[in-house]
Amino acid sequence: MHAPLVFAGRLKKLIFTTRFLIGISCACLPCTACTETTKPEGQKKFGSDADYFIGLRLLSEGNENAAREKFKRCIKKGSSRCAQRSAEALCSIGNIQEKNTAAENLLKLFPGEESLLIAARQFASSGEINRLINCTSNLDFSTARNEIIRLRLEAMAKRGDSSYEEEVYRWFTECPVSTEHYQFYRDTYNHPDFEGAYQYPETAPLLRYTPEQFAINYRIASYKRNYSYTMLCSDELARFFENGALLPSPQLISDFGKNYLYGSIDFVKNAMYFRELAQKYKGTSAEFYFWFYAGRLFEKAGIYYQQTKQSFEMAILTANDKSQKDNALWYLLNTSLNFSVDFIISSIGSYAREWSDAEYFEDFFEQLVTALLAAGRWDEFGSIYKAIDGYASDLTTAQFAYLYGRLIQEGLAHGSSEEAETAFKRACGGGSSVYYKTLAAYRLGLWKNPVELQKILCAPTGIRNTQTNIEVDSGLETLLLGYAYFGFPELIYPEWQKNQGQKLSPETAFYLADFLGKCGETEKENSDFYVQSLRIAARTQRNANHQITREQLNLVYPRFFNDFVEKYCAEYNISESIMYSLIRSESFFDADVMSSAGAVGLTQLMEMTASDIARRFKIHDYSLIDPEINIRFGTYYLSNLISRCDNSPLLGFFSYNAGITRVRRWLQSSLIEFGKKSNMPLDLFLETVPFAETREYGRKLISATIAYEWLESSANFENTVSHLLK
């Protein structure tokens, strides 16, 4: 059912013209003046699928009967995607009986999870308990949506179904606990008052419960992180495992381990207990969990490295799947960072051949970089990047290769200029780091070769894609392009989100991004279209299997709110590219966004900072969600920080994120680490910043600034990089 249709009335007020990549000369949002003139053209272009879009328009105008006929025609004659959306739309039209009948037809014509969720919601809202239970039979609880399962179980509870308790137990022990589980437990499930008995021990003997009820309660208490309570229950759960009343399922054992990890400080005693359990359950799927949490508990104790290492190695050997093995290996490597960097250096090549998801280990390598630089182990970067090349992610390999080349250039690592050049070339070939690719291109002097430079800047940013062709869903493309042509831009992004554009050609996806960006220009009081445009463009570059064009890269690095950015950058003497980079990184051009820390708007200013700036400007009444105010204040603030940081944009960025005093302290520490008195290379300084989030913040802003400047003029590349890293 199309909740976004409520926006159609608002969108009637908008009229805009834009060029279409697919050959459409112009498009208008629905209004009285243009509806009739665009209908024949739309029917010609989209064929029977046009009935769906015309039906949406009629529905938004309140003409349900005419809309129903259009939807029915599309179901009979349209392509599968538009036909399915037509069947879904019918579920929102008419009386209860008509909606229920439409839901039954939807399931019959288009079986699948999307249809099942719509039908389940409809049957639940209309009280059709039997229909709901029947249509949700044979669910796979491990893959089905939790909302569908919850609706089914609520219906079973109302009907008094005999298998209700069994299915509730399956849901709570086969799946990670979610908000849907908690809502069901709180509002529907008739459970004994476990926690009441805990608060009033004299009532405990009166408590009657089955092992299954106990397990469900244990999972909910673990979900609520009520560790003091769950620790009291853990012995009881272990007894149920031992006497066979409950199977030691992965979800239960995982909670069991977490509760010992966070609910007690007897780490060594508990670690030994888990080692005993691992031996007791040797050869079962539970063995992995007991070894894994034994390792976590020894790690918590702090001084038992050999026992920690042994436990994680056993967990790796007994893992039930690739993700478990990766998880145990990640903890083994991270623990070794604190005890034995030599072990990591000597074994990283062999371990790299064992993991399955290379990207899962990127944060470990991020920590390893900082540890090696702090220890002055410059030469290790060369041996590590060669050992992990082809096994680690392209991001990680590019990072180590680039730093090895730079350390050679700075005379810190042993190696020739040819070795440095080879390392930079490898960094340029990385598939997921714009930052390291662009800096390596600068070190190689590729600004002298515009064609090669464009290949690097316009390359896909995702992991190496070996596919020669992307599997395109033509029906999905028709649906999304139809939303654009017939004036329903608010429906584009929710549809795109369902699979993150995986089945769209890059050309169509970039067209949609361009279209939504133009919608944002028309409706400037709502920045949602700007955000959606950028998200689609950025994801499309990541998913692409070939070079994108310069015009498409402009969509990845847009210049929204350009009138305000241009005005205040000129006033406060700061590069527009720097401000666009800041806004893009901080808010993705969302004017209304507020962070969990309280930062507000496009430039994510804190209220305290904004109030200081407002006093300086003698402004008494302002709102940080006003794009102009926010950009003015943010531009002034960043410009001031850069000037206080010797006109270094990177140090200004860091100061904006973490505070100027902290940045100055980091810079002094970095000088000591590298044995320098001054002139600290800023690309190496970035790698020594103690917070991974801040390091990544700097990388994003540097690479975005370079891209913005290059898009403005290719000749800017050399001077831009030089200025950013001086």
XYZ file of C-alpha atoms in Angstrom:
726
model
C 0.000 0.000 0.000
C 1.389 3.352 -0.995
C 1.671 5.534 2.096
C 3.651 8.130 0.083
C 0.485 8.906 -1.906
C -0.489 11.339 0.833
C 2.097 13.683 -0.625
C 0.470 13.751 -4.035
C -1.811 16.652 -3.139
C 1.199 18.726 -2.124
C 3.032 17.789 -5.293
C 0.150 19.019 -7.452
C 1.326 22.525 -6.640
C 4.687 21.944 -8.273
C 5.494 22.381 -11.953
C 9.004 21.963 -13.224
C 10.822 21.198 -16.431
C 13.907 19.006 -16.733
C 15.806 17.167 -19.433
C 15.645 13.376 -19.340
C 18.535 11.101 -20.149
C 16.198 8.646 -21.827
C 14.955 11.088 -24.408
C 11.998 12.666 -22.654
C 12.066 16.359 -23.445
C 10.195 17.542 -20.350
C 8.036 16.359 -17.488
C 5.440 18.030 -15.322
C 4.168 17.126 -11.921
C 0.411 16.540 -12.024
C -1.741 19.645 -12.179
C -5.007 20.579 -13.808
C -3.288 22.392 -16.667
C -1.111 19.510 -17.852
C -2.836 16.252 -16.897
C -4.768 15.849 -20.126
C -1.910 16.856 -22.427
C 0.614 14.446 -20.947
C -1.716 11.417 -20.820
C -1.509 10.397 -24.526
C 2.253 10.893 -24.552
C 2.619 8.797 -21.398
C 0.400 6.035 -22.769
C 2.495 5.946 -25.924
C 5.773 5.850 -24.035
C 4.846 3.380 -21.274
C 2.129 1.330 -22.964
C -0.148 -0.576 -20.611
C 2.088 0.326 -17.664
C 0.832 3.895 -17.989
C -2.482 2.710 -16.517
C -0.765 2.215 -13.163
C 0.650 5.738 -13.057
C -2.565 7.308 -14.304
C -4.374 5.295 -11.643
C -2.136 6.784 -8.988
C -2.931 10.244 -10.267
C -6.672 9.561 -10.238
C -6.407 8.114 -6.747
C -4.605 11.224 -5.509
C -7.480 13.281 -6.923
C -10.021 11.213 -4.984
C -11.451 9.373 -8.000
C -11.314 5.824 -6.612
C -13.595 4.170 -9.161
C -11.641 5.406 -12.154
C -8.361 4.543 -10.426
C -9.600 1.012 -9.706
C -10.301 0.418 -13.378
C -6.846 1.635 -14.389
C -5.176 -0.644 -11.822
C -7.209 -3.640 -12.998
C -6.212 -2.984 -16.614
C -2.554 -2.761 -15.659
C -2.760 -6.056 -13.749
C -4.043 -7.749 -16.913
C -1.821 -6.096 -19.512
C 1.087 -4.358 -17.761
C 4.604 -5.585 -17.001
C 5.113 -7.570 -13.810
C 6.435 -4.729 -11.636
C 3.728 -2.227 -12.528
C 1.080 -4.962 -12.395
C 2.171 -5.912 -8.879
C 2.152 -2.302 -7.703
C -1.333 -1.954 -9.179
C -2.481 -5.002 -7.227
C -0.948 -3.486 -4.074
C -2.701 -0.164 -4.705
C -6.066 -1.947 -4.890
C -5.521 -3.083 -1.301
C -5.975 0.542 -0.229
C -9.240 1.177 -2.101
C -12.835 0.517 -1.095
C -14.515 -1.035 1.929
C -13.026 -3.695 4.180
C -14.342 -6.582 2.116
C -12.963 -5.104 -1.102
C -9.562 -4.564 0.514
C -9.511 -8.127 1.847
C -10.408 -9.507 -1.574
C -7.672 -7.368 -3.141
C -5.175 -8.733 -0.607
C -6.152 -12.321 -1.476
C -5.702 -11.565 -5.171
C -2.349 -9.932 -4.515
C -1.075 -13.098 -2.808
C -2.413 -15.283 -5.595
C -0.992 -13.230 -8.457
C 2.296 -12.087 -6.892
C 3.423 -14.459 -4.118
C 6.379 -13.186 -2.132
C 7.339 -11.390 1.046
C 6.248 -7.926 -0.103
C 2.756 -9.161 -0.927
C 2.607 -11.259 2.227
C 3.378 -8.272 4.438
C 0.700 -6.118 2.773
C -1.869 -8.923 3.047
C -0.970 -9.695 6.664
C -1.371 -6.053 7.634
C -4.724 -5.874 5.862
C -6.072 -9.054 7.434
C -4.855 -7.955 10.878
C -6.490 -4.528 10.591
C -9.790 -6.054 9.456
C -9.819 -8.787 12.124
C -9.560 -11.617 9.585
C -7.642 -13.911 11.935
C -8.102 -17.138 10.004
C -7.066 -15.558 6.725
C -3.964 -14.133 8.331
C -2.940 -17.449 9.886
C -3.588 -19.363 6.683
C -1.593 -17.029 4.450
C 1.400 -17.064 6.819
C 1.659 -20.806 7.290
C 4.991 -22.501 6.522
C 7.034 -19.399 7.333
C 10.778 -19.794 7.623
C 11.357 -17.945 10.894
C 15.061 -17.491 10.175
C 14.395 -15.440 7.026
C 10.840 -14.071 7.300
C 10.240 -10.487 8.365
C 9.671 -10.163 12.083
C 6.562 -8.044 11.527
C 4.904 -10.852 9.556
C 5.751 -13.383 12.265
C 4.477 -11.050 14.989
C 1.174 -10.498 13.182
C 0.804 -14.260 12.749
C 1.470 -15.010 16.418
C -0.893 -12.274 17.610
C -3.620 -13.848 15.466
C -2.798 -17.315 16.809
C -3.062 -16.003 20.375
C -6.521 -14.592 19.662
C -7.658 -17.875 18.099
C -6.138 -19.985 20.868
C -4.160 -22.002 18.355
C -2.675 -25.238 19.697
C 0.740 -24.642 18.153
C 0.951 -21.069 19.427
C 3.425 -21.719 22.278
C 5.682 -23.811 20.049
C 5.875 -21.125 17.363
C 6.485 -18.366 19.904
C 9.413 -20.351 21.294
C 10.806 -20.932 17.791
C 10.640 -17.237 16.978
C 12.367 -16.223 20.193
C 15.158 -18.779 19.905
C 15.823 -18.920 16.148
C 16.136 -15.166 15.526
C 17.986 -12.224 17.085
C 15.631 -10.396 19.451
C 14.204 -7.268 17.820
C 11.786 -4.480 18.689
C 9.065 -6.679 17.178
C 9.891 -9.427 19.687
C 9.837 -6.991 22.578
C 6.546 -5.441 21.471
C 4.973 -8.895 21.260
C 6.390 -9.982 24.633
C 5.157 -6.796 26.299
C 1.707 -6.539 24.729
C 0.607 -10.057 23.772
C 2.595 -12.841 25.384
C 1.128 -14.066 28.674
C 4.305 -14.754 30.606
C 4.938 -15.375 34.314
C 6.229 -12.430 36.344
C 9.881 -13.500 36.433
C 11.317 -10.124 37.388
C 8.640 -9.627 40.044
C 9.798 -12.837 41.684
C 13.353 -11.510 41.533
C 12.334 -8.308 43.314
C 10.237 -10.200 45.879
C 12.030 -13.521 46.567
C 9.255 -14.783 48.826
C 7.025 -15.173 45.746
C 9.592 -17.202 43.808
C 8.408 -20.637 45.058
C 4.939 -19.836 43.677
C 6.291 -19.133 40.186
C 5.371 -21.822 37.697
C 6.984 -21.858 34.273
C 8.060 -24.199 31.526
C 11.671 -24.318 30.285
C 10.487 -22.634 27.080
C 8.888 -19.759 29.008
C 12.079 -19.385 30.989
C 14.161 -19.221 27.803
C 11.900 -16.550 26.267
C 12.107 -14.437 29.398
C 15.887 -14.902 29.497
C 16.199 -13.627 25.935
C 14.088 -10.548 26.648
C 16.035 -9.751 29.822
C 19.254 -10.094 27.805
C 17.822 -7.806 25.129
C 17.123 -5.216 27.849
C 20.716 -5.680 29.123
C 19.447 -6.457 32.601
C 22.697 -8.261 33.378
C 22.354 -8.374 37.152
C 19.115 -10.291 36.690
C 20.269 -12.553 33.848
C 23.313 -13.644 35.829
C 20.975 -14.945 38.534
C 19.130 -16.903 35.846
C 22.196 -18.323 34.087
C 22.648 -21.328 36.391
C 19.041 -22.309 35.762
C 19.552 -22.055 31.999
C 22.695 -24.213 32.240
C 20.686 -26.857 34.144
C 18.060 -26.881 31.402
C 20.835 -27.444 28.865
C 22.359 -30.222 30.951
C 19.150 -32.175 31.582
C 17.998 -31.830 27.978
C 14.955 -29.672 28.721
C 16.336 -27.031 26.342
C 18.635 -27.403 23.380
C 21.677 -25.094 23.515
C 20.597 -23.127 20.445
C 23.008 -20.511 19.035
C 20.833 -17.552 20.050
C 20.458 -18.772 23.639
C 24.145 -19.574 24.035
C 25.109 -16.218 22.572
C 22.982 -14.481 25.220
C 24.435 -16.812 27.841
C 27.956 -15.760 26.883
C 27.155 -12.030 26.731
C 25.575 -12.117 30.166
C 28.695 -13.649 31.724
C 30.822 -11.149 29.798
C 28.927 -8.057 30.960
C 27.161 -9.252 34.108
C 30.142 -10.392 36.180
C 33.696 -9.293 36.926
C 35.010 -12.799 37.672
C 36.460 -12.997 34.189
C 39.060 -15.716 34.744
C 36.716 -17.958 36.729
C 34.011 -17.574 34.092
C 36.490 -18.146 31.250
C 37.563 -21.432 32.825
C 33.895 -22.401 33.181
C 33.295 -21.749 29.489
C 36.344 -23.829 28.565
C 34.818 -26.692 30.536
C 31.520 -26.225 28.715
C 33.361 -26.278 25.374
C 34.809 -29.676 26.294
C 31.413 -30.911 27.487
C 29.715 -29.931 24.225
C 32.619 -31.000 22.021
C 31.505 -31.833 18.495
C 28.219 -29.887 18.720
C 27.353 -26.499 17.220
C 27.511 -25.070 20.746
C 31.246 -25.751 21.081
C 32.181 -22.710 19.006
C 30.259 -20.318 21.262
C 31.824 -21.622 24.447
C 35.354 -21.305 23.037
C 34.527 -17.872 21.638
C 33.228 -16.483 24.919
C 36.062 -18.132 26.835
C 38.363 -16.033 24.643
C 36.320 -12.884 25.261
C 36.399 -13.468 29.020
C 40.155 -14.134 29.119
C 40.600 -10.986 27.028
C 38.592 -9.009 29.596
C 40.898 -10.270 32.344
C 43.703 -8.433 30.562
C 46.830 -10.489 31.267
C 45.988 -13.921 29.883
C 47.085 -13.528 26.286
C 48.085 -17.150 25.665
C 44.780 -18.448 27.040
C 42.909 -15.828 25.002
C 44.796 -16.745 21.850
C 44.257 -20.468 22.395
C 40.509 -20.002 22.970
C 40.019 -17.933 19.819
C 42.093 -20.399 17.798
C 39.812 -23.199 19.007
C 36.788 -21.070 18.102
C 38.188 -20.655 14.588
C 38.620 -24.421 14.292
C 35.087 -25.191 15.548
C 33.217 -22.401 13.719
C 29.950 -23.508 12.151
C 30.079 -21.067 9.245
C 32.290 -18.450 7.604
C 30.919 -15.515 9.569
C 31.685 -17.198 12.898
C 35.203 -17.957 11.738
C 35.736 -14.342 10.642
C 34.401 -13.087 13.976
C 36.756 -15.271 16.024
C 39.707 -14.365 13.791
C 38.910 -10.658 14.143
C 39.013 -10.934 17.937
C 42.238 -12.934 17.818
C 43.946 -10.268 15.710
C 42.587 -7.370 17.754
C 43.668 -8.970 21.003
C 47.131 -9.496 19.559
C 47.418 -5.757 18.868
C 47.697 -5.201 22.617
C 50.108 -8.046 23.291
C 52.078 -9.149 20.237
C 52.342 -7.040 17.091
C 55.132 -9.427 16.050
C 52.612 -12.278 15.972
C 50.365 -10.234 13.658
C 53.205 -9.302 11.318
C 54.450 -12.882 11.058
C 51.030 -14.492 10.596
C 48.908 -11.893 8.787
C 49.587 -13.354 5.354
C 48.388 -16.834 6.326
C 45.379 -15.518 8.247
C 44.416 -13.294 5.301
C 43.985 -16.432 3.215
C 41.493 -17.812 5.737
C 38.938 -15.043 6.105
C 35.843 -14.785 3.946
C 34.730 -11.161 4.215
C 37.763 -8.940 3.678
C 35.845 -5.744 4.459
C 35.008 -7.104 7.930
C 38.685 -6.653 8.883
C 39.130 -3.073 7.676
C 38.767 -1.587 11.162
C 41.396 -4.002 12.496
C 43.888 -2.858 9.853
C 42.995 0.744 10.670
C 44.148 0.109 14.243
C 47.219 -1.764 13.013
C 48.308 1.279 10.978
C 48.188 3.483 14.073
C 50.040 0.886 16.157
C 52.844 0.460 13.597
C 53.321 4.209 13.194
C 53.397 4.734 16.969
C 56.042 1.996 17.280
C 58.119 3.398 14.419
C 57.898 0.161 12.463
C 57.954 1.838 9.062
C 59.334 -1.039 7.009
C 56.489 -3.352 7.983
C 54.064 -1.458 5.740
C 55.788 -2.797 2.639
C 55.810 -6.419 3.762
C 52.197 -6.265 4.965
C 50.722 -4.688 1.835
C 52.431 -7.317 -0.325
C 51.269 -10.150 1.941
C 47.620 -9.082 2.007
C 47.286 -7.959 -1.626
C 44.522 -10.025 -3.187
C 43.131 -11.118 0.196
C 42.427 -7.920 2.138
C 39.969 -5.341 0.816
C 41.176 -2.892 -1.805
C 40.753 -0.119 0.749
C 43.151 -1.782 3.177
C 45.702 -2.724 0.517
C 45.648 0.796 -0.937
C 46.129 2.286 2.522
C 49.206 0.195 3.331
C 50.665 0.642 -0.147
C 50.256 4.419 -0.115
C 51.739 4.771 3.367
C 54.687 2.568 2.440
C 55.416 4.804 -0.535
C 55.154 7.926 1.589
C 57.367 6.524 4.336
C 60.020 5.781 1.703
C 59.733 9.349 0.386
C 60.147 10.733 3.892
C 63.254 8.606 4.460
C 61.580 6.656 7.250
C 61.229 3.285 5.522
C 63.919 1.526 3.525
C 63.156 1.345 -0.166
C 63.936 2.834 -3.528
C 62.023 5.471 -5.459
C 60.972 2.685 -7.833
C 59.463 0.756 -4.917
C 57.617 3.876 -3.800
C 56.261 4.376 -7.314
C 55.127 0.743 -7.461
C 53.337 1.170 -4.147
C 51.582 4.341 -5.322
C 50.460 2.586 -8.499
C 48.946 -0.178 -6.371
C 47.154 2.417 -4.269
C 45.720 3.943 -7.453
C 44.271 0.556 -8.364
C 42.324 0.218 -5.131
C 38.601 0.008 -5.645
C 37.156 1.490 -2.486
C 39.205 4.495 -1.356
C 38.913 7.772 -3.210
C 41.269 9.284 -0.646
C 44.255 6.993 -1.199
C 43.722 6.827 -4.957
C 43.711 10.594 -5.392
C 46.717 11.150 -3.126
C 48.651 8.397 -4.882
C 47.747 9.974 -8.230
C 49.170 13.243 -6.941
C 52.416 11.543 -5.841
C 52.709 9.948 -9.290
C 52.226 13.313 -11.005
C 49.157 12.137 -12.895
C 47.785 15.680 -13.174
C 50.044 15.801 -16.236
C 47.916 13.028 -17.782
C 44.258 14.193 -17.681
C 42.937 10.954 -19.164
C 44.555 8.779 -16.481
C 43.512 11.193 -13.742
C 39.893 11.081 -14.876
C 39.999 7.267 -14.855
C 41.004 7.360 -11.189
C 38.534 10.012 -10.069
C 35.632 8.500 -12.009
C 36.322 4.872 -11.091
C 33.739 2.840 -9.136
C 34.336 3.190 -5.399
C 33.054 -0.242 -4.395
C 34.972 -3.469 -4.013
C 36.500 -4.884 -7.159
C 33.631 -5.890 -9.431
C 34.480 -8.843 -11.660
C 31.124 -8.788 -13.430
C 31.163 -7.559 -17.002
C 27.445 -6.840 -16.960
C 25.015 -5.732 -14.287
C 21.792 -7.744 -14.181
C 19.213 -5.100 -15.043
C 15.560 -5.463 -14.047
C 13.796 -3.709 -16.929
C 10.483 -3.818 -15.066
C 12.000 -1.980 -12.110
C 13.512 0.611 -14.419
C 10.141 1.163 -16.092
C 8.481 1.576 -12.695
C 10.987 4.149 -11.460
C 11.114 6.081 -14.718
C 7.330 6.109 -14.750
C 7.256 7.645 -11.286
C 9.481 10.395 -12.635
C 7.584 10.953 -15.887
C 4.111 10.991 -14.330
C 5.117 13.220 -11.417
C 5.529 10.992 -8.350
C 9.134 11.677 -7.299
C 8.305 10.890 -3.661
C 7.833 7.229 -4.651
C 11.230 6.850 -6.338
C 13.557 6.629 -3.348
C 11.462 4.163 -1.248
C 11.353 1.839 -4.258
C 15.076 2.274 -4.929
C 15.850 1.577 -1.253
C 14.436 -1.941 -1.375
C 17.529 -3.249 -3.158
C 19.818 -0.197 -3.112
C 19.621 0.083 -6.881
C 21.366 -3.254 -7.426
C 19.224 -4.109 -10.462
C 19.393 -0.740 -12.197
C 21.773 0.263 -14.941
C 24.104 3.085 -13.846
C 22.626 5.286 -16.578
C 19.094 4.926 -15.209
C 20.197 5.344 -11.602
C 22.143 8.518 -12.367
C 19.177 9.827 -14.322
C 16.962 9.318 -11.262
C 19.533 11.076 -9.069
C 19.592 14.009 -11.487
C 15.800 14.080 -11.585
C 15.462 14.143 -7.787
C 18.110 16.845 -7.520
C 16.046 19.008 -9.879
C 12.953 18.268 -7.784
C 14.877 19.596 -4.787
C 15.641 22.798 -6.669
C 11.912 23.244 -7.251
C 10.926 22.554 -3.656
C 13.717 24.194 -1.697
C 11.850 24.208 1.602
C 12.192 20.409 1.658
C 15.727 19.010 1.353
C 14.615 15.356 1.212
C 15.015 15.227 -2.567
C 18.589 16.541 -2.280
C 19.471 13.795 0.191
C 17.819 11.106 -1.921
C 19.573 12.321 -5.067
C 22.983 12.174 -3.405
C 22.406 8.770 -1.820
C 21.396 7.252 -5.142
C 24.333 8.841 -6.982
C 26.906 7.795 -4.364
C 25.604 4.231 -4.219
C 25.521 4.025 -8.003
C 29.177 4.976 -8.258
C 29.956 2.281 -5.712
C 27.921 -0.366 -7.583
C 29.074 0.576 -11.090
C 31.156 -1.943 -13.033
C 32.768 0.655 -15.283
C 34.015 4.221 -15.294
C 31.350 6.843 -14.777
C 31.332 10.110 -16.688
C 32.391 13.511 -15.441
C 28.749 14.630 -15.626
C 27.708 11.685 -13.458
C 30.459 12.458 -10.944
C 28.885 15.905 -10.602
C 25.841 14.127 -9.163
C 28.049 12.355 -6.604
C 29.477 15.739 -5.593
C 26.539 18.115 -6.031
C 26.412 21.846 -5.343
C 23.051 22.182 -3.663
C 22.262 25.474 -1.875
C 24.809 27.064 -4.195
C 23.437 30.591 -3.794
C 24.127 30.597 -0.037
C 27.461 28.766 -0.322
C 28.710 31.147 -2.989
C 27.592 34.222 -1.031
C 29.161 33.340 2.313
C 32.322 31.725 0.980
C 33.054 35.021 -0.751
C 32.257 36.948 2.417
C 34.454 34.827 4.702
C 37.215 34.089 2.185
C 36.988 30.319 2.020
C 36.893 27.932 -0.936
C 33.428 26.841 -2.063
C 34.766 23.319 -2.577
C 35.770 23.165 1.077
C 32.293 24.197 2.212
C 30.509 21.804 -0.142
C 32.736 19.019 1.181
C 31.892 19.930 4.763
C 28.147 20.043 4.122
C 28.228 16.812 2.114
C 30.088 14.983 4.856
C 28.250 16.468 7.822
C 24.644 16.262 6.648
C 24.417 14.887 3.098
C 22.647 18.191 2.350
C 19.823 17.440 4.800
C 18.828 20.827 6.230
C 16.692 19.339 9.021
C 19.013 16.651 10.340
C 19.997 16.558 14.015
C 22.701 14.283 15.394
C 22.456 12.294 18.612
C 24.910 14.784 20.135
C 22.641 17.702 19.258
C 24.404 19.068 16.163
C 21.898 20.700 13.835
C 21.430 21.296 10.133
C 23.570 21.380 7.019
C 26.884 22.147 8.723
C 25.977 20.284 11.943
C 26.549 23.140 14.360
C 26.099 22.763 18.094
C 23.707 25.225 19.689
C 26.420 26.593 21.971
C 28.716 27.320 19.030
C 25.846 28.859 17.084
C 24.859 31.126 19.977
C 28.432 32.457 20.203
C 28.430 33.209 16.475
C 24.979 34.813 16.693
C 26.194 37.175 19.431
C 29.159 38.132 17.270
C 26.790 38.876 14.377
C 24.270 40.564 16.757
C 21.534 38.195 15.604
C 18.942 37.506 18.300
C 16.382 35.387 16.499
C 17.618 32.547 14.302
C 17.016 28.892 13.442
C 19.766 26.436 12.569
C 17.434 24.495 10.294
C 17.216 27.605 8.114
C 19.693 26.720 5.320
C 20.970 30.271 4.901
C 21.589 30.838 8.610
C 23.234 27.450 9.007
C 25.524 27.907 6.010
C 26.437 31.430 7.076
C 27.320 30.383 10.626
C 29.122 27.194 9.522
C 31.142 28.990 6.849
C 32.252 31.666 9.282
C 33.162 29.080 11.928
C 35.209 26.847 9.593
C 36.954 29.837 8.014
C 37.942 31.059 11.473
C 39.303 27.633 12.464
C 41.355 27.302 9.264
C 42.920 30.719 9.808
C 43.841 29.712 13.372
C 45.431 26.497 12.023
C 47.992 28.229 9.800
C 45.507 28.180 6.908
C 45.508 24.363 6.797
C 42.114 23.057 5.596
C 42.815 19.575 7.028
C 43.644 20.898 10.495
C 40.603 23.153 10.205
C 38.420 20.155 9.376
C 39.792 18.222 12.337
C 39.249 21.227 14.616
C 35.662 21.519 13.382
C 35.126 17.883 14.314
C 37.133 17.519 17.519
C 38.140 20.972 18.775
C 41.263 22.993 18.023
C 42.989 22.338 21.375
C 42.779 18.596 20.910
C 44.087 18.840 17.328
C 47.108 20.855 18.455
C 47.867 18.205 21.079
C 47.599 15.432 18.490
C 49.945 17.310 16.178
C 52.590 17.606 18.897
C 52.323 13.885 19.677
C 52.670 13.045 15.996
C 55.812 15.174 15.661
C 57.362 13.232 18.533
C 56.396 9.860 16.982
C 58.040 10.753 13.689
C 61.040 12.418 15.284
C 60.316 15.764 13.684
C 60.469 19.279 15.091
C 58.182 20.866 12.501
C 56.746 20.458 9.006
C 54.754 17.353 9.845
C 53.412 15.794 6.597
C 49.658 16.043 7.074
C 48.815 12.835 5.231
C 50.986 10.950 7.740
C 49.649 13.015 10.649
C 46.120 11.972 9.714
C 47.015 8.308 10.254
C 48.192 9.023 13.827
C 44.994 10.745 15.005
C 43.799 8.538 17.881
C 40.146 8.272 16.827
C 39.161 6.203 13.772
C 36.014 8.263 13.243
C 38.045 11.481 13.081
C 40.590 9.937 10.703
C 37.825 8.851 8.340
C 36.214 12.274 8.645
C 39.437 13.862 7.433
C 39.774 11.423 4.528
C 36.231 12.058 3.337
C 36.619 15.820 3.429
C 40.001 15.831 1.712
C 38.881 13.540 -1.113
C 35.588 15.412 -1.556
C 37.391 18.776 -1.723
C 39.747 17.407 -4.384
C 36.794 16.049 -6.386
C 34.865 19.321 -6.185
C 37.904 21.316 -7.305
C 38.679 18.898 -10.146
C 35.096 19.069 -11.371
C 35.342 22.844 -11.368
C 38.559 22.683 -13.381
C 40.917 19.794 -14.113
C 43.836 22.211 -13.816
C 43.066 22.688 -10.109
C 44.129 19.169 -9.081
C 47.818 19.712 -8.350
C 47.402 22.994 -6.465
C 44.416 21.673 -4.506
C 46.182 18.579 -3.198
C 49.317 20.562 -2.425
C 47.295 23.130 -0.450
C 45.341 20.487 1.463
C 48.455 18.583 2.550
C 50.865 21.444 3.185
